[in-house]
PDB file of C-alpha atoms in Angstrom:
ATOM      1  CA  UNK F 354      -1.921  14.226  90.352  1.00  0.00           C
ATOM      2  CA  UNK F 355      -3.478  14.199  86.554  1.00  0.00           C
ATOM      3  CA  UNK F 356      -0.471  14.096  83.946  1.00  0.00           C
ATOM      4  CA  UNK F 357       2.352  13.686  86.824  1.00  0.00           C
ATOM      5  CA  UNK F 358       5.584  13.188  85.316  1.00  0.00           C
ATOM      6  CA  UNK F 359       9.013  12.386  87.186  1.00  0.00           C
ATOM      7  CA  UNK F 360      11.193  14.492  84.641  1.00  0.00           C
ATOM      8  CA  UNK F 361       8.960  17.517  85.040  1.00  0.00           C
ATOM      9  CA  UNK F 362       9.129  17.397  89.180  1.00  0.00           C
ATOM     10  CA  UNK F 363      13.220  16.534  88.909  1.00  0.00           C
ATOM     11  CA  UNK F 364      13.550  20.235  86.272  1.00  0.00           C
ATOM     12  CA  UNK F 365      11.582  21.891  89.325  1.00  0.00           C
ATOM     13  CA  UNK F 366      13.546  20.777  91.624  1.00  0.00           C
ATOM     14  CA  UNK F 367      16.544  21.589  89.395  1.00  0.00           C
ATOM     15  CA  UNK F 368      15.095  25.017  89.172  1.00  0.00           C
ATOM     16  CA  UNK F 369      14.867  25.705  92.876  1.00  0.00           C
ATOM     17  CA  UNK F 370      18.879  24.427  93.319  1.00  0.00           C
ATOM     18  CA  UNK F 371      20.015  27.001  90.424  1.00  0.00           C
ATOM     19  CA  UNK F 372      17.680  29.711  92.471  1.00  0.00           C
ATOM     20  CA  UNK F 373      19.282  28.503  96.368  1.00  0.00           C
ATOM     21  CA  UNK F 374      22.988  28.833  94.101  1.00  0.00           C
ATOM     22  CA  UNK F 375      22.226  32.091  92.805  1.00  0.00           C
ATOM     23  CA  UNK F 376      20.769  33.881  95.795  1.00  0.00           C
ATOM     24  CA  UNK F 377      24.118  32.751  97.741  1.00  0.00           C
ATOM     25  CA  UNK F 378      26.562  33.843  95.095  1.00  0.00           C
ATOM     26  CA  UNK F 379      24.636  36.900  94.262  1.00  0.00           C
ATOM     27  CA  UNK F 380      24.119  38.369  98.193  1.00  0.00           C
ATOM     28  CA  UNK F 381      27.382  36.187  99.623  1.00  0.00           C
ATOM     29  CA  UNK F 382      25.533  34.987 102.761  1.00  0.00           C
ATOM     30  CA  UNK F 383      23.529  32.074 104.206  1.00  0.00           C
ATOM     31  CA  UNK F 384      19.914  30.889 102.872  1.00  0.00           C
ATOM     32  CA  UNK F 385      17.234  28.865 104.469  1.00  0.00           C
ATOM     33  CA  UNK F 386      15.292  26.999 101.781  1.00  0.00           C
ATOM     34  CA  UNK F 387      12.179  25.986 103.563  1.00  0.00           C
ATOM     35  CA  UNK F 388       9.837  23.507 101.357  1.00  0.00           C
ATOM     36  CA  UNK F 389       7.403  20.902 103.545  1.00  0.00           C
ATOM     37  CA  UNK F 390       8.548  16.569 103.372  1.00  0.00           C
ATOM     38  CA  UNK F 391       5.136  16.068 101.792  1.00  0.00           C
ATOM     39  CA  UNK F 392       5.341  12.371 100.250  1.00  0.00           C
ATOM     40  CA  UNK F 393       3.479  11.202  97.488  1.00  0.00           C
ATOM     41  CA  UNK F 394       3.329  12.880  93.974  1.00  0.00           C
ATOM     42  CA  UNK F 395       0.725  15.305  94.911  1.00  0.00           C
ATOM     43  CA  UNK F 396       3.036  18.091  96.071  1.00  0.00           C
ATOM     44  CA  UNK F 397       0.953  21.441  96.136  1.00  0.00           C
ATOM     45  CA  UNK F 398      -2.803  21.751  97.162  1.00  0.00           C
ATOM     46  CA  UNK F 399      -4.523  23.927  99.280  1.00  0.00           C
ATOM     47  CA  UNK F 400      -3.651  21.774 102.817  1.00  0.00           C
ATOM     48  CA  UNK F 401       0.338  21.690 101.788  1.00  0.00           C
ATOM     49  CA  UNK F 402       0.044  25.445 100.934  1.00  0.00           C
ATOM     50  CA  UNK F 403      -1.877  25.824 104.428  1.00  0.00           C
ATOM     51  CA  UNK F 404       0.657  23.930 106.177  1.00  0.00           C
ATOM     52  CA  UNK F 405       4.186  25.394 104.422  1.00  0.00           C
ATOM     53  CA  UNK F 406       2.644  29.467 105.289  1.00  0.00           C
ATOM     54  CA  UNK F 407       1.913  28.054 108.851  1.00  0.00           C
ATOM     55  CA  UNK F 408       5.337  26.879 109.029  1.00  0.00           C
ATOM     56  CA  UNK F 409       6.876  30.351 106.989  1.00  0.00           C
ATOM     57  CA  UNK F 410       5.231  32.496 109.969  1.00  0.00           C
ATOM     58  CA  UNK F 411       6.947  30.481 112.306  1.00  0.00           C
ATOM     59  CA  UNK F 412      10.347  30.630 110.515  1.00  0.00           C
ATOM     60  CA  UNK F 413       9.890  34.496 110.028  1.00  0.00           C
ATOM     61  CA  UNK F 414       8.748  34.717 114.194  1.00  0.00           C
ATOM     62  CA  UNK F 415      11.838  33.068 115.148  1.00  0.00           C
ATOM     63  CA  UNK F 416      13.776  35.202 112.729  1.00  0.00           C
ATOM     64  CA  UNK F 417      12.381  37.817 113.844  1.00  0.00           C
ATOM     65  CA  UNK F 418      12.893  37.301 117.819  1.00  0.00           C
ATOM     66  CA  UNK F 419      16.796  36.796 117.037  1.00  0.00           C
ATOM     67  CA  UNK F 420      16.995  40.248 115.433  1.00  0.00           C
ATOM     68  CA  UNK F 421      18.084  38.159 112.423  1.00  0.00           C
ATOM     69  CA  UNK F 422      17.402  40.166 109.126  1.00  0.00           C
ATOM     70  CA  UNK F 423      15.874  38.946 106.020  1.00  0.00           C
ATOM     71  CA  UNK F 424      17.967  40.297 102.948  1.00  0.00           C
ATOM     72  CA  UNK F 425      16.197  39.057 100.075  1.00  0.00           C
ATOM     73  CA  UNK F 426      13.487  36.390  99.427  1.00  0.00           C
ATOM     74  CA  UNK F 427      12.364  33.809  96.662  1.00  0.00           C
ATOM     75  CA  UNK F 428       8.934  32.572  97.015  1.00  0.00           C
ATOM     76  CA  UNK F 429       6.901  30.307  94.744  1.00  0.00           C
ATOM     77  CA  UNK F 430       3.565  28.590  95.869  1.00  0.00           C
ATOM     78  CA  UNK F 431       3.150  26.705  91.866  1.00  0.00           C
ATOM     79  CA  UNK F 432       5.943  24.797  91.448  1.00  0.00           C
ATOM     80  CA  UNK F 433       5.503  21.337  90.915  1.00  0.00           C
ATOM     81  CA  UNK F 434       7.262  20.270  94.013  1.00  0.00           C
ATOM     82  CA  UNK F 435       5.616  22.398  96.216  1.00  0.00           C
ATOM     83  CA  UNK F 436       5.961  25.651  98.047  1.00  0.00           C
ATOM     84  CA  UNK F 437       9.035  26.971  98.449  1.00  0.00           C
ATOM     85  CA  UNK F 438      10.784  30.008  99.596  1.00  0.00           C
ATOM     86  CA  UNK F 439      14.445  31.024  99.944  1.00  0.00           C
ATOM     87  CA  UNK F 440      15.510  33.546 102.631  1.00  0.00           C
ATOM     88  CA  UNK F 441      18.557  35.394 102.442  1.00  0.00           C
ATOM     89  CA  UNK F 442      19.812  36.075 106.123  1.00  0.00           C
ATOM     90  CA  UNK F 443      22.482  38.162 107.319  1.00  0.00           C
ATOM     91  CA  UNK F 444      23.466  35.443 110.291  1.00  0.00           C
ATOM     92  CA  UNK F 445      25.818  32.893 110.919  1.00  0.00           C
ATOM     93  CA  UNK F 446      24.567  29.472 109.297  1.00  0.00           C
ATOM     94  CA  UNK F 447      25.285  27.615 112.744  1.00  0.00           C
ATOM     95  CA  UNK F 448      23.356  29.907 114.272  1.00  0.00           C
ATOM     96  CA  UNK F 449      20.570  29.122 111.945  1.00  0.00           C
ATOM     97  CA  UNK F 450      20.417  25.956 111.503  1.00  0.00           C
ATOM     98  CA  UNK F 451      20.090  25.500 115.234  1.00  0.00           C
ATOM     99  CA  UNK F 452      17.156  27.600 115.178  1.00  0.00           C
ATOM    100  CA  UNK F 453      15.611  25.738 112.578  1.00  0.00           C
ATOM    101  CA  UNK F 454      15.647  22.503 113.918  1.00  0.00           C
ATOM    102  CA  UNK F 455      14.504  23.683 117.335  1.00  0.00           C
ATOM    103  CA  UNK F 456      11.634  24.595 115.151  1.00  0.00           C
ATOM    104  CA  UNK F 457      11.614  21.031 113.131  1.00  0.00           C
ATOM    105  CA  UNK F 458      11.925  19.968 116.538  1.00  0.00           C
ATOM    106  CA  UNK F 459       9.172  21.705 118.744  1.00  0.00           C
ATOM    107  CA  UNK F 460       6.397  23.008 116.769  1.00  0.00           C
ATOM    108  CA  UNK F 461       3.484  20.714 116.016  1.00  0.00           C
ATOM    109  CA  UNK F 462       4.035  20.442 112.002  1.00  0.00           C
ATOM    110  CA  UNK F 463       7.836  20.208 112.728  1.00  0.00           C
ATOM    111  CA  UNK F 464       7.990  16.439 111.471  1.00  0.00           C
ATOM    112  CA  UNK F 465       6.472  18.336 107.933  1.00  0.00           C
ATOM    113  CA  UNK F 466       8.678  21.045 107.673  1.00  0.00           C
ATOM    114  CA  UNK F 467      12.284  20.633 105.596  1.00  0.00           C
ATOM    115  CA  UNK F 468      13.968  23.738 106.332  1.00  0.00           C
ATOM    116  CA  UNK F 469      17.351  23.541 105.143  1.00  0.00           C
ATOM    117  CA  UNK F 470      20.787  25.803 105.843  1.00  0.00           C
ATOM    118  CA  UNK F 471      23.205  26.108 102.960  1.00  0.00           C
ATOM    119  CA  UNK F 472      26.372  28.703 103.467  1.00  0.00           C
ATOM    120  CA  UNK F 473      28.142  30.650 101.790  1.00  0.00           C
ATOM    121  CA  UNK F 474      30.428  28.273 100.516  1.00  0.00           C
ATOM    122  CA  UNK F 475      27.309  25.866  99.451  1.00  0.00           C
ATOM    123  CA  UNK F 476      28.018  23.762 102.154  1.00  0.00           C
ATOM    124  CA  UNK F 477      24.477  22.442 103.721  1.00  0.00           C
ATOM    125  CA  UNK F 478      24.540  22.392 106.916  1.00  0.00           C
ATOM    126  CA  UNK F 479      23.104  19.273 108.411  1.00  0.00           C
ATOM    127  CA  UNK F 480      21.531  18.379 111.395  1.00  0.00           C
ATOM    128  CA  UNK F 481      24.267  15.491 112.121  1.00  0.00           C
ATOM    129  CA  UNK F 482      27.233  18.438 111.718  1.00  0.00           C
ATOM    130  CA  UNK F 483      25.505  19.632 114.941  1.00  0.00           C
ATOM    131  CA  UNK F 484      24.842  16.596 116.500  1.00  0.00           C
ATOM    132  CA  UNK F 485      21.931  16.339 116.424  1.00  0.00           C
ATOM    133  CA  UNK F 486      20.234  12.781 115.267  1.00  0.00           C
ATOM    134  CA  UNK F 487      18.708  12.589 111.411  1.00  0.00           C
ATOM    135  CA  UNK F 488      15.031  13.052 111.123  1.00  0.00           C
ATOM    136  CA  UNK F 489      12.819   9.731 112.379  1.00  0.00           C
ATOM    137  CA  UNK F 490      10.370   8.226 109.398  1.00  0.00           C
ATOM    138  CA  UNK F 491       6.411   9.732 110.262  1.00  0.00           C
ATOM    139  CA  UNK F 492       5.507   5.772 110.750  1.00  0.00           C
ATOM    140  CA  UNK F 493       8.322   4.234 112.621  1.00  0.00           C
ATOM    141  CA  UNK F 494      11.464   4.978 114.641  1.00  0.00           C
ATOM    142  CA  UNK F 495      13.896   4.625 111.897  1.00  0.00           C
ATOM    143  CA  UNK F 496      15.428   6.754 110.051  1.00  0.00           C
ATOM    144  CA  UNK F 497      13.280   8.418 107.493  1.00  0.00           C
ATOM    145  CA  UNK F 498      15.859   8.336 104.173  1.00  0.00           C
ATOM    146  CA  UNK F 499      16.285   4.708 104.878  1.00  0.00           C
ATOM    147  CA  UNK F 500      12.692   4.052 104.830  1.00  0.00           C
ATOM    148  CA  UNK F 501      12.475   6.297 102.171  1.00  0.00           C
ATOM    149  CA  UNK F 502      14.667   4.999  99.842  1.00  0.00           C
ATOM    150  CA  UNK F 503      13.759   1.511 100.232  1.00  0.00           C
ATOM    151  CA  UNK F 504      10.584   2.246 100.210  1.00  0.00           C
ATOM    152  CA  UNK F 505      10.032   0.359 103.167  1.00  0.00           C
ATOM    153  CA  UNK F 506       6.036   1.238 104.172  1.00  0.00           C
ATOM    154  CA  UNK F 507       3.333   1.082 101.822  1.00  0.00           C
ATOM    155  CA  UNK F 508       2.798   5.001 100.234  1.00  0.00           C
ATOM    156  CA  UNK F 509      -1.050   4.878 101.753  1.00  0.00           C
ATOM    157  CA  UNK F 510       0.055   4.277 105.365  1.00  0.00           C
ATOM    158  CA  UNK F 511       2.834   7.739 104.401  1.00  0.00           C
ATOM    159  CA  UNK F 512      -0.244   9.494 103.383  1.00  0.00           C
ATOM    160  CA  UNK F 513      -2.386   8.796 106.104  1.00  0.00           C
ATOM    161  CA  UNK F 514       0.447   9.938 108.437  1.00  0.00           C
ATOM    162  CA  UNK F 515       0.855  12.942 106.611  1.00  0.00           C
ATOM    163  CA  UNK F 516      -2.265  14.160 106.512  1.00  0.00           C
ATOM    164  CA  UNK F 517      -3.200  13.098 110.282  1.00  0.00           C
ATOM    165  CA  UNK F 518      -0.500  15.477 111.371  1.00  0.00           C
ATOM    166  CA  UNK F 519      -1.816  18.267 108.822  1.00  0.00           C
ATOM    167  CA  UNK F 520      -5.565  17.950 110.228  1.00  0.00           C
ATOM    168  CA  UNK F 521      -4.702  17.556 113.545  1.00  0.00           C
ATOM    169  CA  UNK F 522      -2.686  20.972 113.492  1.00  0.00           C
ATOM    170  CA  UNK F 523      -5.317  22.886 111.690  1.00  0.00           C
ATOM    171  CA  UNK F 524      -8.213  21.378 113.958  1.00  0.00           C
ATOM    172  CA  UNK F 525      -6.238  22.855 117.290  1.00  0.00           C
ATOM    173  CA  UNK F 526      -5.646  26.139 114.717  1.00  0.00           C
ATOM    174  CA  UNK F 527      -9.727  26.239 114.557  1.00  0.00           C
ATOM    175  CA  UNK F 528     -10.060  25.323 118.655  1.00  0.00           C
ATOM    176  CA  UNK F 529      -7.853  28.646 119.206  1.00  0.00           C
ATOM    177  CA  UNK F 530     -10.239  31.073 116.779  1.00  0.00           C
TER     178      UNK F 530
END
């Protein structure tokens, strides 16, 4: 990424945590705040904006199938830290977060896709809460924010990952057309 800079991603990110606040305070319900893990500095280009509306459609087909109802939405495709969008739901947050992570779960980008609960009282609601395990690093059976934060495999080998899953998923999306 030409002219990346670390403070510039961290106000984005700051950005879309005063948004996920405000949404909950102003509409007093549950949000989903879907973004993909992409790693690397490059955060947005057309395969990552490929990939996150592939996963929103299947966010918005499960919501849809649990007669769960979308009350407001903030969506942004530019920000420096990627696609992003915010769903309000009128739903439990239990009920939600389950859902999502039988999506993180199941569907072939799953390993991609960060879709995080957050209630009413700003509490996130984590994966562990419902015991289910933390989500496994893309290159080994560890957990991923251990490798993560140590920075245990080199940022190539993450990339290469990464993108495999991305091009396998939209090969087997141009086998089906």
């Amino acid at each position: 990424m030409d002219g990346f800079n670390v403070a510039q991603l961290l106000d984005d990110r700051e950005e879309r945590y005063k948004k996920q606040i405000e949404m909950i305070t102003v509409h007093n319900l549950p949000i989903i705040s879907f973004t993909i893990n992409t790693p690397g500095s490059e955060k947005n280009n057309k395969i990552i904006k490929h990939i996150f509306e592939s996963g929103l459609k299947e966010i918005e087909s499960v919501l849809l199938n649990n007669s769960i109802e979308i009350m407001d939405r903030y969506y942004s495709t530019d920000g420096l830290s990627g696609p992003i969008i915010i769903l309000s739901l009128s739903s439990n947050p239990i009920k939600l977060k389950e859902l999502m992570i039988g999506i993180e779960n199941k569907h072939s980008l799953g390993r991609l896709l960060d879709i995080d609960v957050i209630d009413e009282q700003l509490k996130h609601i984590s994966r562990t809460d419902l015991g289910f395990e933390t989500r496994k690093c893309l290159i080994c059976n560890e957990y991923a924010k251990i490798c993560s934060r140590s920075q245990r495999h080199d940022m190539t080998d993450v990339l290469n990952k990464f993108y495999d899953i991305c091009f396998s998923y939209l090969a087997n999306q141009n086998k089906k057309t």
